[in-house]
mmCIF file of C-alpha atoms in Angstrom:
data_model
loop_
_atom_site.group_PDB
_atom_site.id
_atom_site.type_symbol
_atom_site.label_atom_id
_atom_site.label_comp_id
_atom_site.label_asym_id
_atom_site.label_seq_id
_atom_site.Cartn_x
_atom_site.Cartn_y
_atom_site.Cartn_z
ATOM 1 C CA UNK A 1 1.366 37.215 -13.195
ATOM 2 C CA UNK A 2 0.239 33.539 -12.795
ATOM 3 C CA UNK A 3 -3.418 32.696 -12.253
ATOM 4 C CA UNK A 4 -3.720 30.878 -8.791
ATOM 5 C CA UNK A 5 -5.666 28.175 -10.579
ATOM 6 C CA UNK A 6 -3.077 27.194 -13.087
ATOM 7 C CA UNK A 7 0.205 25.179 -12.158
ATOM 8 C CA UNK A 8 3.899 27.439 -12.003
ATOM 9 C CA UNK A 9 7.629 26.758 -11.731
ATOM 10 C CA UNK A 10 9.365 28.706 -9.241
ATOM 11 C CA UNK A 11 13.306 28.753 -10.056
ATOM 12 C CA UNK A 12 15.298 27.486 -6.734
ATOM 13 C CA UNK A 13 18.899 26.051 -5.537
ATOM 14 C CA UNK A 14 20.066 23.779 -3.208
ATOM 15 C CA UNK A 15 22.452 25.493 -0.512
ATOM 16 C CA UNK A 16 25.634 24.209 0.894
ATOM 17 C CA UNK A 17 23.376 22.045 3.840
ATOM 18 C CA UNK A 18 21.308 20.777 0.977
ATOM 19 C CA UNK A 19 18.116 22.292 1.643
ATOM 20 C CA UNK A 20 15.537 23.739 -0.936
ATOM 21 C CA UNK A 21 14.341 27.299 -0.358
ATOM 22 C CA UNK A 22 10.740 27.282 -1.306
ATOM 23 C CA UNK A 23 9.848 31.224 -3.141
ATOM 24 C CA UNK A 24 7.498 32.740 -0.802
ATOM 25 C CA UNK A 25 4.462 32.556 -3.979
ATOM 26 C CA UNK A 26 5.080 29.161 -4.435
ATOM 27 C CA UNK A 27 4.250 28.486 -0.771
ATOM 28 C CA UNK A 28 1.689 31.530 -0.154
ATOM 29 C CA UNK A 29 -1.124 29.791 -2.335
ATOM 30 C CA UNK A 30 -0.512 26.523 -0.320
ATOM 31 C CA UNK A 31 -0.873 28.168 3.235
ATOM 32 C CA UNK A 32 3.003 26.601 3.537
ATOM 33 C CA UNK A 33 4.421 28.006 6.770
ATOM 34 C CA UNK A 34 7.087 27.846 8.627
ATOM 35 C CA UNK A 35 7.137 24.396 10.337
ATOM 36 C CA UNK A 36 4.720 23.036 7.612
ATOM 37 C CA UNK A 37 5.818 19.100 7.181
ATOM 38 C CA UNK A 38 6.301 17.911 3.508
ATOM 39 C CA UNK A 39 7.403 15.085 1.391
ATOM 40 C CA UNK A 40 9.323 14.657 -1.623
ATOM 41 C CA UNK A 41 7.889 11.496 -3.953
ATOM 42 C CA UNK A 42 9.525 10.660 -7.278
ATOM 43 C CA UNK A 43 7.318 9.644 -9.886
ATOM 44 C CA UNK A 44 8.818 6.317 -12.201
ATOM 45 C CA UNK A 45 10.221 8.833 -14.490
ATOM 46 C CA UNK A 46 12.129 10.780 -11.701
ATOM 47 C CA UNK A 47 10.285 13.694 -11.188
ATOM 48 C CA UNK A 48 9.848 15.064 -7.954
ATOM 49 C CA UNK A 49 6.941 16.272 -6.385
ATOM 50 C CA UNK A 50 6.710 17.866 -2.919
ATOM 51 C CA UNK A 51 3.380 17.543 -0.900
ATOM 52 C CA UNK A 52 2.282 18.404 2.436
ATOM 53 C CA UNK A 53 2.381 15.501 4.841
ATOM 54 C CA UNK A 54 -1.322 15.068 4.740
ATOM 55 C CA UNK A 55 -1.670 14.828 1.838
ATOM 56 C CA UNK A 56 1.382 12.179 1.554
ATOM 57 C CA UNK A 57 -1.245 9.811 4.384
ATOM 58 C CA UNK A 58 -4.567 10.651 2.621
ATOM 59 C CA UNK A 59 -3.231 9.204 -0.746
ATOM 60 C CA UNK A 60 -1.259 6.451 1.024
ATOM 61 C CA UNK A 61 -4.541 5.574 3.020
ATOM 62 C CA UNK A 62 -6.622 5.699 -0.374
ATOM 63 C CA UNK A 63 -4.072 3.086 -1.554
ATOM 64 C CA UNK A 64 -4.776 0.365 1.187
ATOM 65 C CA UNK A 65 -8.489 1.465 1.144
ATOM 66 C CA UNK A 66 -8.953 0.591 -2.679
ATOM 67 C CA UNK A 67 -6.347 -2.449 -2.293
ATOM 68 C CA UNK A 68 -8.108 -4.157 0.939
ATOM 69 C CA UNK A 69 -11.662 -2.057 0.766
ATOM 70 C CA UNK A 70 -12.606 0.295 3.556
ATOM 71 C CA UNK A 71 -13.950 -1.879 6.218
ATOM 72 C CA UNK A 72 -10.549 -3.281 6.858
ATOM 73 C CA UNK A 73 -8.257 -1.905 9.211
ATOM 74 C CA UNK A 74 -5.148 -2.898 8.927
ATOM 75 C CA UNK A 75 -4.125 -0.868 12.274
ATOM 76 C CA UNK A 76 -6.765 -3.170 14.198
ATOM 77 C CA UNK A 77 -5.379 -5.951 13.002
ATOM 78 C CA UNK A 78 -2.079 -5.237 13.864
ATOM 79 C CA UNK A 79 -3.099 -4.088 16.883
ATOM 80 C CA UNK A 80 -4.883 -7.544 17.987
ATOM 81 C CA UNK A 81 -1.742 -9.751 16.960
ATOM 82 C CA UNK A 82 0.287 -7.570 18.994
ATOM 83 C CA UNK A 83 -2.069 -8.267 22.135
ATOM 84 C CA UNK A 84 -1.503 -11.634 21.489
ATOM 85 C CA UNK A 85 1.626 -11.908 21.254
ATOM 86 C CA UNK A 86 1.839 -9.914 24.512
ATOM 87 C CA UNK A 87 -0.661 -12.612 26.269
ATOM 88 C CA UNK A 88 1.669 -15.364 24.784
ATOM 89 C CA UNK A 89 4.950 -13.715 26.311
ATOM 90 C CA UNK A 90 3.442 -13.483 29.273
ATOM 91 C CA UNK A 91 2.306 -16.772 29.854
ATOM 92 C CA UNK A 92 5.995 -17.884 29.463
#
């Protein structure tokens, strides 16, 4: 019986549509249910790991946090060229 600390492989196929049937253990000790959004990353030696979507964002938003420091927001920014560019267009 595996510890619920310590990491496990779960033996799994791929069916005819392609999709991945995640053993019911595997996704117990997650709180994976039905409907529960994940993503598949491959590492640079071609592993694959699968993580919940929230996970996928928090590590993604550590990245831009470390690379432009956490009082940047990127989504302001974004936000303020778009205004402009809508005050420009609309002035033409």
């Amino acid at each position: 019986m595996k510890d619920d600390n310590s990491p496990g492989s779960w033996p799994t196929k791929i069916d005819s549509s392609g999709r991945i049937m995640i053993p019911a253990d595997a996704r117990s000790g997650r709180g994976w249910d039905k409907g529960t959004e994940l993503v598949l990353e491959e590492d640079v030696d071609g592993t694959i790991r699968v993580v919940t979507l929230e996970q996928f964002l928090e590590r993604i938003q550590d990245y831009f946090s470390e690379k432009f420091g956490p009082e940047r927001s990127l989504v302001a920014e974004l936000r303020a060229e778009r205004k402009q560019e809508a005050l420009r267009e609309s002035r033409n």
